[in-house]
Amino acid sequence: QVQLVESGGGLVQPGGSLTLSCTASGFTLDGYVIAWFRQAPGKERSGVSYISGSNGITYYTDSVKGRFTISRDNAKSAVHLQMNDLKPEDTAVYYCAAMRLVLVRSGPMYLNPKLYRSWGQGTQVTVSL
């Protein structure tokens, strides 16, 4: 049974940093794409970043490029999202999700939440003074 558990959310001041973790069980990261999505109150869920568990291919949505870094630890079945220079507009519930796919190249199409069947419960990130 595929399960994903997020951790690492919290309250941080603008300009601060947080690292989110997504721990997978019931499958290995190899052969899957793990993505981070976020959903702010009153807004649709949107893609933030993803990483291929097979070859490390990554992709970031424009608003987080240069600030967020996604990484994987296949031995621990974990994916991390290092978030730096956080802004109030980054406030949202962050979800990780898994899609069974071996990526050969990156592209924005893989940030479509409809492609992902397995989701974690989410972790709240609040950026505020």
mmCIF file of C-alpha atoms in Angstrom:
data_model
loop_
_atom_site.group_PDB
_atom_site.id
_atom_site.type_symbol
_atom_site.label_atom_id
_atom_site.label_comp_id
_atom_site.label_asym_id
_atom_site.label_seq_id
_atom_site.Cartn_x
_atom_site.Cartn_y
_atom_site.Cartn_z
ATOM 1 C CA GLN A 1 0.000 0.000 0.000
ATOM 2 C CA VAL A 2 1.469 3.311 -1.116
ATOM 3 C CA GLN A 3 1.652 5.838 1.696
ATOM 4 C CA LEU A 4 3.189 9.299 1.867
ATOM 5 C CA VAL A 5 3.749 11.308 5.012
ATOM 6 C CA GLU A 6 4.817 14.957 5.009
ATOM 7 C CA SER A 7 6.630 16.690 7.826
ATOM 8 C CA GLY A 8 8.540 19.884 8.497
ATOM 9 C CA GLY A 9 5.897 22.559 8.127
ATOM 10 C CA GLY A 10 5.529 25.446 10.525
ATOM 11 C CA LEU A 11 5.510 29.187 11.056
ATOM 12 C CA VAL A 12 8.418 31.196 9.685
ATOM 13 C CA GLN A 13 9.111 34.868 9.130
ATOM 14 C CA PRO A 14 9.502 36.299 5.636
ATOM 15 C CA GLY A 15 12.991 35.603 4.355
ATOM 16 C CA GLY A 16 13.275 32.504 6.507
ATOM 17 C CA SER A 17 13.759 28.865 5.575
ATOM 18 C CA LEU A 18 12.022 25.555 6.086
ATOM 19 C CA THR A 19 12.685 22.032 4.894
ATOM 20 C CA LEU A 20 9.742 19.775 4.153
ATOM 21 C CA SER A 21 10.143 16.022 4.021
ATOM 22 C CA CYS A 22 8.017 13.397 2.335
ATOM 23 C CA THR A 23 8.559 9.835 3.518
ATOM 24 C CA ALA A 24 7.242 7.053 1.340
ATOM 25 C CA SER A 25 6.257 3.540 2.326
ATOM 26 C CA GLY A 26 4.919 0.631 0.361
ATOM 27 C CA PHE A 27 7.072 1.403 -2.672
ATOM 28 C CA THR A 28 10.550 2.486 -3.647
ATOM 29 C CA LEU A 29 11.232 5.864 -5.212
ATOM 30 C CA ASP A 30 12.837 4.261 -8.265
ATOM 31 C CA GLY A 31 10.247 4.292 -11.016
ATOM 32 C CA TYR A 32 8.197 7.070 -9.468
ATOM 33 C CA VAL A 33 7.960 10.822 -9.732
ATOM 34 C CA ILE A 34 7.463 12.574 -6.413
ATOM 35 C CA ALA A 35 5.982 16.041 -6.523
ATOM 36 C CA TRP A 36 5.163 18.822 -4.119
ATOM 37 C CA PHE A 37 1.928 20.733 -4.461
ATOM 38 C CA ARG A 38 0.463 23.514 -2.375
ATOM 39 C CA GLN A 39 -2.974 24.890 -1.740
ATOM 40 C CA ALA A 40 -3.714 28.243 -0.190
ATOM 41 C CA PRO A 41 -7.156 29.053 1.247
ATOM 42 C CA GLY A 42 -9.634 29.739 -1.516
ATOM 43 C CA LYS A 43 -7.219 28.717 -4.245
ATOM 44 C CA GLU A 44 -6.725 25.633 -6.356
ATOM 45 C CA ARG A 45 -3.973 23.146 -5.633
ATOM 46 C CA SER A 46 -0.918 24.010 -7.709
ATOM 47 C CA GLY A 47 2.356 22.300 -8.483
ATOM 48 C CA VAL A 48 5.581 23.473 -6.880
ATOM 49 C CA SER A 49 8.281 21.015 -7.885
ATOM 50 C CA TYR A 50 8.962 17.398 -8.710
ATOM 51 C CA ILE A 51 11.832 14.952 -8.847
ATOM 52 C CA SER A 52 12.288 11.656 -10.618
ATOM 53 C CA GLY A 53 13.179 8.857 -8.242
ATOM 54 C CA SER A 54 14.939 7.016 -11.074
ATOM 55 C CA ASN A 55 17.330 9.630 -12.422
ATOM 56 C CA GLY A 56 16.949 12.791 -10.357
ATOM 57 C CA ILE A 57 15.381 14.945 -13.065
ATOM 58 C CA THR A 58 13.815 17.976 -11.370
ATOM 59 C CA TYR A 59 11.451 20.756 -12.266
ATOM 60 C CA TYR A 60 10.267 23.904 -10.467
ATOM 61 C CA THR A 61 7.394 26.229 -11.053
ATOM 62 C CA ASP A 62 8.602 29.729 -11.914
ATOM 63 C CA SER A 63 7.608 31.353 -8.634
ATOM 64 C CA VAL A 64 9.983 29.167 -6.585
ATOM 65 C CA LYS A 65 12.957 28.857 -8.932
ATOM 66 C CA GLY A 66 16.155 29.908 -7.204
ATOM 67 C CA ARG A 67 14.520 29.678 -3.763
ATOM 68 C CA PHE A 68 13.382 26.048 -3.429
ATOM 69 C CA THR A 69 15.463 22.922 -3.908
ATOM 70 C CA ILE A 70 14.048 19.430 -4.191
ATOM 71 C CA SER A 71 16.187 16.378 -3.429
ATOM 72 C CA ARG A 72 15.770 12.684 -2.849
ATOM 73 C CA ASP A 73 17.228 10.017 -0.618
ATOM 74 C CA ASN A 74 16.267 6.731 -2.231
ATOM 75 C CA ALA A 75 17.835 4.692 0.571
ATOM 76 C CA LYS A 76 15.456 6.343 3.055
ATOM 77 C CA SER A 77 12.558 6.602 0.585
ATOM 78 C CA ALA A 78 12.387 10.312 1.287
ATOM 79 C CA VAL A 79 12.076 13.470 -0.750
ATOM 80 C CA HIS A 80 12.942 16.847 0.701
ATOM 81 C CA LEU A 81 11.961 20.363 -0.278
ATOM 82 C CA GLN A 82 14.377 22.996 0.980
ATOM 83 C CA MET A 83 12.596 26.345 0.948
ATOM 84 C CA ASN A 84 14.637 29.515 1.308
ATOM 85 C CA ASP A 85 13.742 33.207 1.191
ATOM 86 C CA LEU A 86 10.158 32.383 2.010
ATOM 87 C CA LYS A 87 7.488 34.935 1.170
ATOM 88 C CA PRO A 88 3.973 35.434 2.565
ATOM 89 C CA GLU A 89 2.599 34.183 -0.752
ATOM 90 C CA ASP A 90 4.240 30.808 -0.056
ATOM 91 C CA THR A 91 1.748 30.286 2.773
ATOM 92 C CA ALA A 92 -0.261 27.139 2.019
ATOM 93 C CA VAL A 93 -0.788 23.522 2.895
ATOM 94 C CA TYR A 94 1.950 21.577 1.146
ATOM 95 C CA TYR A 95 1.281 18.077 -0.137
ATOM 96 C CA CYS A 96 3.565 15.474 -1.623
ATOM 97 C CA ALA A 97 2.264 13.090 -4.229
ATOM 98 C CA ALA A 98 3.562 10.113 -6.168
ATOM 99 C CA MET A 99 3.131 9.092 -9.783
ATOM 100 C CA ARG A 100 4.478 5.865 -11.264
ATOM 101 C CA LEU A 101 6.569 7.046 -14.183
ATOM 102 C CA VAL A 102 10.173 6.899 -15.344
ATOM 103 C CA LEU A 103 10.902 10.410 -16.548
ATOM 104 C CA VAL A 104 13.118 10.942 -19.576
ATOM 105 C CA ARG A 105 12.845 14.730 -19.587
ATOM 106 C CA SER A 106 11.288 17.442 -17.460
ATOM 107 C CA GLY A 107 8.400 19.689 -18.299
ATOM 108 C CA PRO A 108 5.533 21.603 -16.686
ATOM 109 C CA MET A 109 3.014 18.928 -17.680
ATOM 110 C CA TYR A 110 4.107 16.741 -14.769
ATOM 111 C CA LEU A 111 2.920 19.358 -12.280
ATOM 112 C CA ASN A 112 -0.686 18.557 -13.121
ATOM 113 C CA PRO A 113 -2.240 17.208 -9.876
ATOM 114 C CA LYS A 114 -4.641 15.049 -11.857
ATOM 115 C CA LEU A 115 -1.722 12.795 -12.835
ATOM 116 C CA TYR A 116 -1.033 11.779 -9.235
ATOM 117 C CA ARG A 117 -2.945 9.019 -7.489
ATOM 118 C CA SER A 118 -1.155 8.863 -4.149
ATOM 119 C CA TRP A 119 -1.142 11.821 -1.777
ATOM 120 C CA GLY A 120 0.023 12.652 1.692
ATOM 121 C CA GLN A 121 -2.116 14.390 4.285
ATOM 122 C CA GLY A 122 -0.393 17.758 3.921
ATOM 123 C CA THR A 123 1.652 20.021 6.159
ATOM 124 C CA GLN A 124 0.943 23.677 6.864
ATOM 125 C CA VAL A 125 3.504 26.325 5.979
ATOM 126 C CA THR A 126 2.782 29.837 7.229
ATOM 127 C CA VAL A 127 5.039 32.757 6.332
ATOM 128 C CA SER A 128 4.224 35.753 8.494
ATOM 129 C CA LEU A 129 5.727 38.313 10.842
#
